[in-house]
């Protein structure tokens, strides 16, 4: 499993980084932020080859790229179905996002289906060789938010991703023994609903992942002394 950090930014383009998007090989995405279609094209991914998008939570910097991905497929004569796996209410939130962005787009007939599957806490769903498990975290997004764990049965590689969240012990379970834990490092100091570097450092010894890589950094985190950390950047292959 080749893991590419397509977008390593926060919601606001801090540091000139694209919004959150992680590619697993060339067919599966974890999160698809509002800027992700551009980021995919910049990095040579074929958007029509994406068969599955797994969503951590329903904020636009994590799922707001789906209307663009779906419409792009429509205009480029995509024929393969797209599966979206996300929090409860993903289907209605996606339809609303499409209607607000491109009226009529949520009901138009296409050559491919968009199937929506909802996460069930700590319940694994299988996508080809990938096993995806969501763990509920602490982040207000109008629906439950999740950290995600992906285990690949072929390569025996595993990647965990925090999504956006305050510290929660669910992150220990989600990243247990993972090869890579891609973790939010939003601010230097604690802030509500997000993970800060002080709290993450205090809990680092409780994490059993092989490698921890920070992502989703705000301007204050980007300006801080990050020498103790590994930092993701757009295009990083893990
Ligand atoms: Zn975010
Ligand atoms: Zn968020």
mmCIF file of N, CA and C and ligand atoms in Angstrom, residues 9-12 19-20 31 56-57 59-62 139 161 163-165 184 186 194 216, ligand 1:
data_model
loop_
_atom_site.group_PDB
_atom_site.id
_atom_site.type_symbol
_atom_site.label_atom_id
_atom_site.label_comp_id
_atom_site.label_asym_id
_atom_site.label_seq_id
_atom_site.Cartn_x
_atom_site.Cartn_y
_atom_site.Cartn_z
ATOM 1 N N UNK A 9 -2.778 20.287 4.492
ATOM 2 C CA UNK A 9 -3.077 21.578 5.096
ATOM 3 C C UNK A 9 -4.274 21.563 6.037
ATOM 4 N N UNK A 10 -4.502 22.721 6.636
ATOM 5 C CA UNK A 10 -5.712 22.922 7.426
ATOM 6 C C UNK A 10 -6.822 23.410 6.487
ATOM 7 N N UNK A 11 -7.893 23.968 7.073
ATOM 8 C CA UNK A 11 -9.025 24.379 6.245
ATOM 9 C C UNK A 11 -8.717 25.610 5.409
ATOM 10 N N UNK A 12 -7.685 26.364 5.808
ATOM 11 C CA UNK A 12 -7.533 27.725 5.292
ATOM 12 C C UNK A 12 -6.297 27.924 4.419
ATOM 13 N N UNK A 19 -5.941 21.227 1.209
ATOM 14 C CA UNK A 19 -6.742 20.639 2.286
ATOM 15 C C UNK A 19 -6.571 19.114 2.308
ATOM 16 N N UNK A 20 -7.041 18.537 3.424
ATOM 17 C CA UNK A 20 -6.729 17.139 3.713
ATOM 18 C C UNK A 20 -7.168 16.158 2.632
ATOM 19 N N UNK A 31 -10.402 11.178 3.090
ATOM 20 C CA UNK A 31 -10.799 12.578 3.031
ATOM 21 C C UNK A 31 -10.570 13.171 1.638
ATOM 22 N N UNK A 56 -13.454 11.215 7.177
ATOM 23 C CA UNK A 56 -13.307 11.229 8.645
ATOM 24 C C UNK A 56 -14.446 11.990 9.311
ATOM 25 N N UNK A 57 -14.795 13.159 8.751
ATOM 26 C CA UNK A 57 -15.882 13.950 9.331
ATOM 27 C C UNK A 57 -16.371 14.964 8.304
ATOM 28 N N UNK A 59 -16.719 18.169 7.649
ATOM 29 C CA UNK A 59 -16.309 19.553 7.435
ATOM 30 C C UNK A 59 -15.791 19.680 6.008
ATOM 31 N N UNK A 60 -15.984 20.874 5.417
ATOM 32 C CA UNK A 60 -15.710 21.036 3.991
ATOM 33 C C UNK A 60 -14.241 20.810 3.635
ATOM 34 N N UNK A 61 -13.324 21.052 4.592
ATOM 35 C CA UNK A 61 -11.910 20.798 4.268
ATOM 36 C C UNK A 61 -11.590 19.310 4.319
ATOM 37 N N UNK A 62 -12.614 18.468 4.606
ATOM 38 C CA UNK A 62 -12.407 17.018 4.612
ATOM 39 C C UNK A 62 -13.340 16.282 3.641
ATOM 40 N N UNK A 139 -14.761 16.078 18.033
ATOM 41 C CA UNK A 139 -14.697 17.191 17.094
ATOM 42 C C UNK A 139 -16.118 17.490 16.645
ATOM 43 N N UNK A 161 -5.045 7.556 10.941
ATOM 44 C CA UNK A 161 -5.230 8.987 10.677
ATOM 45 C C UNK A 161 -6.167 9.537 11.744
ATOM 46 N N UNK A 163 -7.878 12.363 11.830
ATOM 47 C CA UNK A 163 -8.901 13.355 11.524
ATOM 48 C C UNK A 163 -8.655 14.587 12.379
ATOM 49 N N UNK A 164 -9.694 15.392 12.587
ATOM 50 C CA UNK A 164 -9.591 16.543 13.490
ATOM 51 C C UNK A 164 -10.173 16.120 14.833
ATOM 52 N N UNK A 165 -9.461 16.385 15.913
ATOM 53 C CA UNK A 165 -9.994 16.029 17.235
ATOM 54 C C UNK A 165 -9.167 16.613 18.366
ATOM 55 N N UNK A 184 -3.164 14.977 13.411
ATOM 56 C CA UNK A 184 -3.335 16.429 13.443
ATOM 57 C C UNK A 184 -2.361 17.054 14.454
ATOM 58 N N UNK A 186 -2.498 20.707 15.181
ATOM 59 C CA UNK A 186 -3.111 21.961 14.728
ATOM 60 C C UNK A 186 -2.447 23.201 15.308
ATOM 61 N N UNK A 194 -9.540 20.546 18.590
ATOM 62 C CA UNK A 194 -8.381 20.184 17.771
ATOM 63 C C UNK A 194 -7.239 19.680 18.645
ATOM 64 N N UNK A 216 -2.244 18.886 8.971
ATOM 65 C CA UNK A 216 -3.316 19.815 9.354
ATOM 66 C C UNK A 216 -2.792 20.871 10.328
HETATM 67 ZN ZN1 LIG B 1 -9.955 20.114 9.240
#
